[in-house]
Short mmCIF file of C-alpha atoms and ligand atoms in Angstrom, two decimals:
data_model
loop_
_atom_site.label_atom_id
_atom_site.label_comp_id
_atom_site.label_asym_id
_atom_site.label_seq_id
_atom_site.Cartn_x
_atom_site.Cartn_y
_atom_site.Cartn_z
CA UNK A 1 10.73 -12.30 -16.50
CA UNK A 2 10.12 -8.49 -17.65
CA UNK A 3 11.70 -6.06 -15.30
CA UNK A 4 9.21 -5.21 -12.97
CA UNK A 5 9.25 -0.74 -12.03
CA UNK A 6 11.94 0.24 -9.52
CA UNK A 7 11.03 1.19 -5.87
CA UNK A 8 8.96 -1.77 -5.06
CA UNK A 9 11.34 -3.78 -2.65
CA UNK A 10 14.29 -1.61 -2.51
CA UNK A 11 13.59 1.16 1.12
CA UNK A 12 16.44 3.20 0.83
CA UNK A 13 14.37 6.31 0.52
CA UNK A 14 12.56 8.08 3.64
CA UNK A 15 10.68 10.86 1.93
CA UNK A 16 8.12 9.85 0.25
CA UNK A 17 5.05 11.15 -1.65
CA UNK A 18 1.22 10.00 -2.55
CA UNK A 19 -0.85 10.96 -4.88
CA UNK A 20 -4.15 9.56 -6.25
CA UNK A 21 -5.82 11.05 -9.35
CA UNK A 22 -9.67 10.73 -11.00
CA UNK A 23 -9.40 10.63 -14.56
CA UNK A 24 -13.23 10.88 -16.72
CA UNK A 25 -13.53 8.13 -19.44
CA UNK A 26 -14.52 10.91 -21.51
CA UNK A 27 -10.84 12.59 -21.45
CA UNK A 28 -8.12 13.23 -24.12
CA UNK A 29 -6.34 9.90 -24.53
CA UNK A 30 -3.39 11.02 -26.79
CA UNK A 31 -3.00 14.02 -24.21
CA UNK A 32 -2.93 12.11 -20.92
CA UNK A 33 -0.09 9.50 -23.17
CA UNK A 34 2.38 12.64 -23.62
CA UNK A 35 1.70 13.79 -20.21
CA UNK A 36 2.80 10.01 -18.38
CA UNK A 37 5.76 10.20 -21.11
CA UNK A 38 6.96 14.02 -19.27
CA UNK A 39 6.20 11.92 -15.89
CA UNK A 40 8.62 8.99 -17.24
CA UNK A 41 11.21 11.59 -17.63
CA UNK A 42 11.32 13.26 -15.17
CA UNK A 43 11.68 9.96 -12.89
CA UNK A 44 14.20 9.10 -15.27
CA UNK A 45 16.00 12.21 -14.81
CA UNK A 46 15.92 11.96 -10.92
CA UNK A 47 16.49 8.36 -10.74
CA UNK A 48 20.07 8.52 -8.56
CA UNK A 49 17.87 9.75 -6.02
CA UNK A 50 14.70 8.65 -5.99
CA UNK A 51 11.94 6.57 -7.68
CA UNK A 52 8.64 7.14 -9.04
CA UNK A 53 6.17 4.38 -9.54
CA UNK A 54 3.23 4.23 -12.04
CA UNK A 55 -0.35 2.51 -11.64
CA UNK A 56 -3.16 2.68 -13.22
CA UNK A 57 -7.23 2.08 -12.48
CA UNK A 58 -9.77 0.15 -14.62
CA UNK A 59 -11.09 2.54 -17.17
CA UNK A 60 -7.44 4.24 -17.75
CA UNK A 61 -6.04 0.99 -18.25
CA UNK A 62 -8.34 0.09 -20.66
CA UNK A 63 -8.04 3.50 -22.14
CA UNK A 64 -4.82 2.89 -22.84
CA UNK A 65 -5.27 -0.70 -24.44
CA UNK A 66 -4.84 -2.70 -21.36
CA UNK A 67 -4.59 -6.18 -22.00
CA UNK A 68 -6.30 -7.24 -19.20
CA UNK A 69 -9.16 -6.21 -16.61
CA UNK A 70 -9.90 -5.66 -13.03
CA UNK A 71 -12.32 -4.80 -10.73
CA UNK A 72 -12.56 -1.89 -8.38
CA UNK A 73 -11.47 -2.17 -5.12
CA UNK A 74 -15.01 -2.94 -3.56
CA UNK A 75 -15.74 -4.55 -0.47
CA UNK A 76 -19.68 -4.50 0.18
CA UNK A 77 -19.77 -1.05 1.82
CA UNK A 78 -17.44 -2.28 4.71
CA UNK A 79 -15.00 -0.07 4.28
CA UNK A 80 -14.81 3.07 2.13
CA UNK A 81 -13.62 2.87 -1.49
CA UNK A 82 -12.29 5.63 -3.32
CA UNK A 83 -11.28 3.80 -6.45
CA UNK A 84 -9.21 6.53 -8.70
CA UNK A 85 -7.68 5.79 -12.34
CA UNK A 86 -3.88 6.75 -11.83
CA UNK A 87 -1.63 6.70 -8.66
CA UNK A 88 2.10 7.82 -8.35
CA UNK A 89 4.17 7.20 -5.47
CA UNK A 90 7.65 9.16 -5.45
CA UNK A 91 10.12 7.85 -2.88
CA UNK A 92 12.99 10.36 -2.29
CA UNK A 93 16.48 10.69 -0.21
CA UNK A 94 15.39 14.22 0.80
CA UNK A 95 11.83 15.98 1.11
CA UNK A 96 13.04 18.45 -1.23
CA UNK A 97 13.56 16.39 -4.04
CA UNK A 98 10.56 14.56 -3.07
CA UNK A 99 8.68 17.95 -3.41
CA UNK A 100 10.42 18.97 -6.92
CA UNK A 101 9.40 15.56 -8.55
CA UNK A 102 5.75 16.17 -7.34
CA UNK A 103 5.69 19.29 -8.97
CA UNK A 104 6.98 17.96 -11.99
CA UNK A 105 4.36 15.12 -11.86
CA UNK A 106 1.47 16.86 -10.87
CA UNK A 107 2.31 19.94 -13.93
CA UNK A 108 2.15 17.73 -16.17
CA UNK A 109 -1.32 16.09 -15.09
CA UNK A 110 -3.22 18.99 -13.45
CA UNK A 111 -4.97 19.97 -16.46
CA UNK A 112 -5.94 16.13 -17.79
CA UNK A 113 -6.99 14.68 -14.45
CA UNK A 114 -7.81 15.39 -10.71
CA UNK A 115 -6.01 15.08 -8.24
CA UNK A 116 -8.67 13.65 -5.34
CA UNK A 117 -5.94 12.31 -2.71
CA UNK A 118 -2.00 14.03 -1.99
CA UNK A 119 -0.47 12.37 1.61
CA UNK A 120 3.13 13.73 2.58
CA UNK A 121 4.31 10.75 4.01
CA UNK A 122 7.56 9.52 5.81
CA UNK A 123 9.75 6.68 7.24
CA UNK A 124 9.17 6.82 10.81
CA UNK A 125 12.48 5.49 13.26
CA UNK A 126 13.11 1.99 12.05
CA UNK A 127 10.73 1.24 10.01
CA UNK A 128 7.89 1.75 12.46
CA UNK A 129 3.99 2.44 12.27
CA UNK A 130 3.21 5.52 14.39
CA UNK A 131 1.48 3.29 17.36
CA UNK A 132 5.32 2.07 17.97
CA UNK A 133 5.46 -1.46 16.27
CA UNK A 134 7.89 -2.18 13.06
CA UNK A 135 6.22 -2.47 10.20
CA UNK A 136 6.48 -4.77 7.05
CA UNK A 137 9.59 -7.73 9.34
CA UNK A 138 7.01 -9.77 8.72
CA UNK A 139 7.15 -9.70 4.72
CA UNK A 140 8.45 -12.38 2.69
CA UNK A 141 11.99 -11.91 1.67
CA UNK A 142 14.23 -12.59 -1.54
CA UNK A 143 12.56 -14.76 -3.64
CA UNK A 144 9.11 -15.24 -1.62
CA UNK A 145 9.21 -11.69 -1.97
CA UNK A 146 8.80 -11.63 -5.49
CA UNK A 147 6.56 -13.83 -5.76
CA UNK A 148 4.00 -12.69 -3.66
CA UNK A 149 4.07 -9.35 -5.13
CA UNK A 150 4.54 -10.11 -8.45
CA UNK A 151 2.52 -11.81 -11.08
CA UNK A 152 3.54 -14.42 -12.76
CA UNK A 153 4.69 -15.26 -16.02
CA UNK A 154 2.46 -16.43 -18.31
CA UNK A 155 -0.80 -14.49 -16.75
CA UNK A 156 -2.13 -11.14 -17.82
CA UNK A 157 0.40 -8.26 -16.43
CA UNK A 158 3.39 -10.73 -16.10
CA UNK A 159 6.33 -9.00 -14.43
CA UNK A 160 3.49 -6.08 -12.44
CA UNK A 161 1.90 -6.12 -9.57
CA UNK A 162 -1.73 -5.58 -8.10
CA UNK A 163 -0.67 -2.46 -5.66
CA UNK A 164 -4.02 -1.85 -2.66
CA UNK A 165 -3.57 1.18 -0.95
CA UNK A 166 -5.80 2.86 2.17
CA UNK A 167 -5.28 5.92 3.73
CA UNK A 168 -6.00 5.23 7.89
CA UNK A 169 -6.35 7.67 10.27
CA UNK A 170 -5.09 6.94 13.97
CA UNK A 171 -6.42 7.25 17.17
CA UNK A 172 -2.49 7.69 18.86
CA UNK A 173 -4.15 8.56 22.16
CA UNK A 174 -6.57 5.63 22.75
CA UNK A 175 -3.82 3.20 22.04
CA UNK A 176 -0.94 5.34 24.29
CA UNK A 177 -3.57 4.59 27.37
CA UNK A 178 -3.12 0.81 27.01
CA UNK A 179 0.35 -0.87 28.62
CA UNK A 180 2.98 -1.86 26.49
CA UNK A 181 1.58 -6.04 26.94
CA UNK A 182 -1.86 -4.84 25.63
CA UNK A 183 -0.54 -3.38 22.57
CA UNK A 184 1.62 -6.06 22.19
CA UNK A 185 -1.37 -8.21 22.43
CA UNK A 186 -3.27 -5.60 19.69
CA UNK A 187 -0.67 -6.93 17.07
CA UNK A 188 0.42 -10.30 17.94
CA UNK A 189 4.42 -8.92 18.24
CA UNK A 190 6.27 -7.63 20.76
CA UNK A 191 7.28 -3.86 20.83
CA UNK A 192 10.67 -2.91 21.14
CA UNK A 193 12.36 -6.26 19.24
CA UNK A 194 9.38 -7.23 17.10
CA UNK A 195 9.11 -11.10 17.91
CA UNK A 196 6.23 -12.57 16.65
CA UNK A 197 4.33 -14.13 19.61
CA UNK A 198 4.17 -17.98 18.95
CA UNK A 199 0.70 -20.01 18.33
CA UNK A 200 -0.27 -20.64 22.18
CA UNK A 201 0.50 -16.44 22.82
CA UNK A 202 -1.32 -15.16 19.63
CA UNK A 203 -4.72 -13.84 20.81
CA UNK A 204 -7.57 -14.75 18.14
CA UNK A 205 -7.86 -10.87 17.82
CA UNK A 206 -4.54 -10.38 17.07
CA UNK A 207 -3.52 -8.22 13.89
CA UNK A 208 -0.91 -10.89 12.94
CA UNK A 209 -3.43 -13.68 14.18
CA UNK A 210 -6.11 -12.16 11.60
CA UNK A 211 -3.37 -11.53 8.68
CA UNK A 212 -0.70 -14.40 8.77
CA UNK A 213 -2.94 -17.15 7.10
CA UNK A 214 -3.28 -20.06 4.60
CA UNK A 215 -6.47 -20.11 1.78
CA UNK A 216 -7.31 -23.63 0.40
CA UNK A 217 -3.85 -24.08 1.59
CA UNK A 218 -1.75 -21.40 0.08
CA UNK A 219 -0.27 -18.58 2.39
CA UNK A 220 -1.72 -15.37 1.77
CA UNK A 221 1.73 -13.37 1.20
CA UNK A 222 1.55 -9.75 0.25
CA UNK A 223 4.44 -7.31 -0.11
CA UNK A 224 3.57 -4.56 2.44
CA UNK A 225 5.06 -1.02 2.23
CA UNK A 226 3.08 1.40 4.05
CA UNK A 227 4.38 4.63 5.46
CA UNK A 228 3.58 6.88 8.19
CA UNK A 229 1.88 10.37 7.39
CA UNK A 230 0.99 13.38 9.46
CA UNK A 231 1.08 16.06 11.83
CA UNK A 232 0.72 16.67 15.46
CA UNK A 233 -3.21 16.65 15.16
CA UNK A 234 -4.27 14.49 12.40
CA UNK A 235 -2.29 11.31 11.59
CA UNK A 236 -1.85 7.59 10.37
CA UNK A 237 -0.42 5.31 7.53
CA UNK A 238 -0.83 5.15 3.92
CA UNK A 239 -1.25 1.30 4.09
CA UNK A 240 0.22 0.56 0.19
CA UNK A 241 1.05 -3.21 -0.35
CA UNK A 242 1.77 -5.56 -3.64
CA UNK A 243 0.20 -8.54 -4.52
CA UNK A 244 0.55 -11.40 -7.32
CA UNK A 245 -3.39 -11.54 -6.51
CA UNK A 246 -5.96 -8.69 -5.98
CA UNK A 247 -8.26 -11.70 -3.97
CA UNK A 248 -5.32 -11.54 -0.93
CA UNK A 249 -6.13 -8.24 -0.39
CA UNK A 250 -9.66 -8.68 0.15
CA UNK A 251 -9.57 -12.16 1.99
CA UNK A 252 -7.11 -10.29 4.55
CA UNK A 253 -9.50 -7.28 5.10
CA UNK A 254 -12.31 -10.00 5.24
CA UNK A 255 -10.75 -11.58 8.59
CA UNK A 256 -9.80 -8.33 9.75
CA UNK A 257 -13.10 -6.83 10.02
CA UNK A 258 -14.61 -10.76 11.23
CA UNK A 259 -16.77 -11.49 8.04
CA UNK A 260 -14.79 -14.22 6.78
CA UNK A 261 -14.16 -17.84 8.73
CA UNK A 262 -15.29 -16.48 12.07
CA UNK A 263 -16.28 -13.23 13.23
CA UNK A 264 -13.44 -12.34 15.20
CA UNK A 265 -12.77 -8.49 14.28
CA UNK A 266 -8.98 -7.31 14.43
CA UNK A 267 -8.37 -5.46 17.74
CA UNK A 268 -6.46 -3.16 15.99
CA UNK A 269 -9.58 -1.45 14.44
CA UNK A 270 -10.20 -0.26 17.65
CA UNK A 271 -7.36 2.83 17.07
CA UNK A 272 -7.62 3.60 13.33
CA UNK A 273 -9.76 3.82 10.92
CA UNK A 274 -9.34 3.90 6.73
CA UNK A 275 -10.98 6.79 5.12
CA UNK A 276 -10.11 5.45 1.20
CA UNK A 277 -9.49 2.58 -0.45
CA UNK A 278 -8.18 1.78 -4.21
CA UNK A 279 -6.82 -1.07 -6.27
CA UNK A 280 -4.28 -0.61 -8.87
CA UNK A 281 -2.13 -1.89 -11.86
CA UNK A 282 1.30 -1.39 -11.65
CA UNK A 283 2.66 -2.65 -14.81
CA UNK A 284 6.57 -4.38 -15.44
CA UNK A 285 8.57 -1.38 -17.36
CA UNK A 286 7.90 -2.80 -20.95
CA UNK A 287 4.54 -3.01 -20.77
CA UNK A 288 4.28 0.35 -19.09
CA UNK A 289 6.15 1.37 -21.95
CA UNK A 290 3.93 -0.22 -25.07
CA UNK A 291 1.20 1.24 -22.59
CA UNK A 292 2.35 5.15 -23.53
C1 HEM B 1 1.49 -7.37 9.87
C2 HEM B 1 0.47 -2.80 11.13
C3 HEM B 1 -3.22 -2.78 7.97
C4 HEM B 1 -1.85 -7.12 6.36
C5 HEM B 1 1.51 -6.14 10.51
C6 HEM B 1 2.36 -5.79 11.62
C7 HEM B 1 2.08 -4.51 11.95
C8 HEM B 1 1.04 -4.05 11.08
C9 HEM B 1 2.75 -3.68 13.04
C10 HEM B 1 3.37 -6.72 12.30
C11 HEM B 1 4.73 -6.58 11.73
C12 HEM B 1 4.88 -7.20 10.38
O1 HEM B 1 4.54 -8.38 10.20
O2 HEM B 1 5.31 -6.52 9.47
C13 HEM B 1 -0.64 -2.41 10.38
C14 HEM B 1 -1.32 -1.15 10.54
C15 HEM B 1 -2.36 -1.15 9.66
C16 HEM B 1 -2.33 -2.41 8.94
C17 HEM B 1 -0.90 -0.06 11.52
C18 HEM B 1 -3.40 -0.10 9.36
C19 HEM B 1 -3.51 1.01 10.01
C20 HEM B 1 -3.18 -3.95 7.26
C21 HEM B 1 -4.07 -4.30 6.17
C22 HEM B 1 -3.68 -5.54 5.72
C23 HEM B 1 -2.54 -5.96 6.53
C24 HEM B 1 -5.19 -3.42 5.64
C25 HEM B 1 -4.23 -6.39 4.61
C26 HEM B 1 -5.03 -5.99 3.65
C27 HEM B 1 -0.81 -7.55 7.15
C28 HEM B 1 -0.09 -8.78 6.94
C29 HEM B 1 0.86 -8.87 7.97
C30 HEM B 1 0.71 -7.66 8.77
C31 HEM B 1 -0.32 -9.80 5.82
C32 HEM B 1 1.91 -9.98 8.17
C33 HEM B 1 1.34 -11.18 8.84
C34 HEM B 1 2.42 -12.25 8.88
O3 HEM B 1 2.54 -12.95 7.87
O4 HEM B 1 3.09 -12.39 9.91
N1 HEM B 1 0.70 -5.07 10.21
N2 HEM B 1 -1.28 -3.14 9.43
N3 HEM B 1 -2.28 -4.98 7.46
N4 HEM B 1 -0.30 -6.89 8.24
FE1 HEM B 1 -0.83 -5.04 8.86
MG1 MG B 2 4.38 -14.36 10.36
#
């Protein structure tokens, strides 16, 4: 199998940066080529410290002579999309070098494309989501790892990865008023040690009770990497997750919000809320290469 981009499973890096960029159909081609090829290098430059990941949208993939199609990230209206046609994500030792690389990235695409979405964003203790619980124990590891977030050989975009990302905002003081069991029972773990409740303890509403799940019989495993962003007034997590499939994605959202199966609704919608929503390509190295 192709190499697949650096950065996806390895979380060495606690610095990390978003950004999400509109790019019109109508737009120089050849120009927007040399410009990822100045982003390329300058990840390669600052690779001992960092990485920098590349995905693309529908029409810039095509643009580029894609060899394969997808849909935007839609889901009837239920929650909002903001589908966008190139996303980096730089993941740094130190903020600083997290903030040169952005400049380096965003110089050399500022004039071919618009930036519509930038989130600062950062490892928070262990590993945790701002409401307290550890975030992402529950991913397949090793090998399961892999091959829930990466497609397989033999299908369109072998060796990539369908990356869904959503910007949520919290509601940290709603969920602070509930006791330590009720958030526990919010995401079907418990707080401090992260033990996943067993079948008889999971509450129907449970996050993990909505999420950990079998379609026709095959697991729904995705890869989930989302970080923490904020400040003291506004804050969240930039939920940003791999997949082998783009349909996991949606089928988990689907039981989330109680429109799929039954209509139990995730009690954890009570204390955040997404305010975007995108699907992207992240293509294995070689074909990002014969892509530029
Ligand atoms: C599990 C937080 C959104 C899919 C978890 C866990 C936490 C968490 C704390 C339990 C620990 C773990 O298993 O890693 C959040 C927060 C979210 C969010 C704070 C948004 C603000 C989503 C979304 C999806 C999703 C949008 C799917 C599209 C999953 C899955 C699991 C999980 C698949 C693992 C279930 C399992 O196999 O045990 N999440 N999550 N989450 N979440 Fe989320
Ligand atoms: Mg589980």
């Amino acid at each position: 199998m192709t190499q697949h981009q650096a950065g996806i499973f390895d979380k060495r890096y606690r610095d990390h940066l978003l950004l999400e960029y509109r790019w019109a159909p109508s737009g120089d081609v050849a120009a927007l080529r040399s410009a990822l090829r100045t982003v390329l290098a300058a990840r390669d430059a600052a690779a001992e410290r960092s990485f920098v990941l590349v995905g693309f949208g529908p029409r810039l993939l095509a643009a580029l002579g894609g060899t394969h199609s997808f849909d935007d990230f839609d889901l009837d209206g239920l929650v909002p999309s903001t589908q966008g046609e190139l996303w980096i994500w730089v993941q740094a030792a130190d903020r600083g070098t997290a903030f040169d690389l952005g400049r380096s990235v965003h110089g050399a695409l500022a004039s071919l494309c618009d930036l519509t979405l930038e989130v600062d964003a950062f490892v928070y203790h262990d590993l945790r989501d701002l409401m307290g619980f550890v975030d992402g124990i529950g991913n397949p590891e090793g090998e399961r790892g892999r091959q829930a977030a990466l497609i397989p050989a033999g299908q369109p975009g072998a060796g990539g990865s369908y990356v869904f990302t959503q910007k949520w905002r919290h509601n940290l003081d709603a969920f602070a008023k509930l006791s330590v069991a009720q958030q526990e029972n919010v995401f079907g773990r418990t707080k401090v040690d992260a033990v996943e409740f067993d079948d008889e303890r999971m509450p129907d509403d449970a996050h993990v009770g909505r999420t950990d799940v079998d379609r026709d019989g095959v697991p729904q495993k995705i890869w989930r990497r989302s970080v923490p962003y904020g400040g003291v007034r506004e804050h969240g997590l930039y939920f940003l997750a791999f997949s082998c499939e783009l349909s996991r994605f949606d089928y988990l959202l689907r039981r989330m919000y109680g429109v799929a199966d039954d209509n139990v609704r995730d009690h954890m919608l009570s204390f955040t809320e997404p305010q975007t929503g995108a699907y992207w390509f992240l293509p294995a190295e070689a074909e990002l290469a014969a892509l530029l």
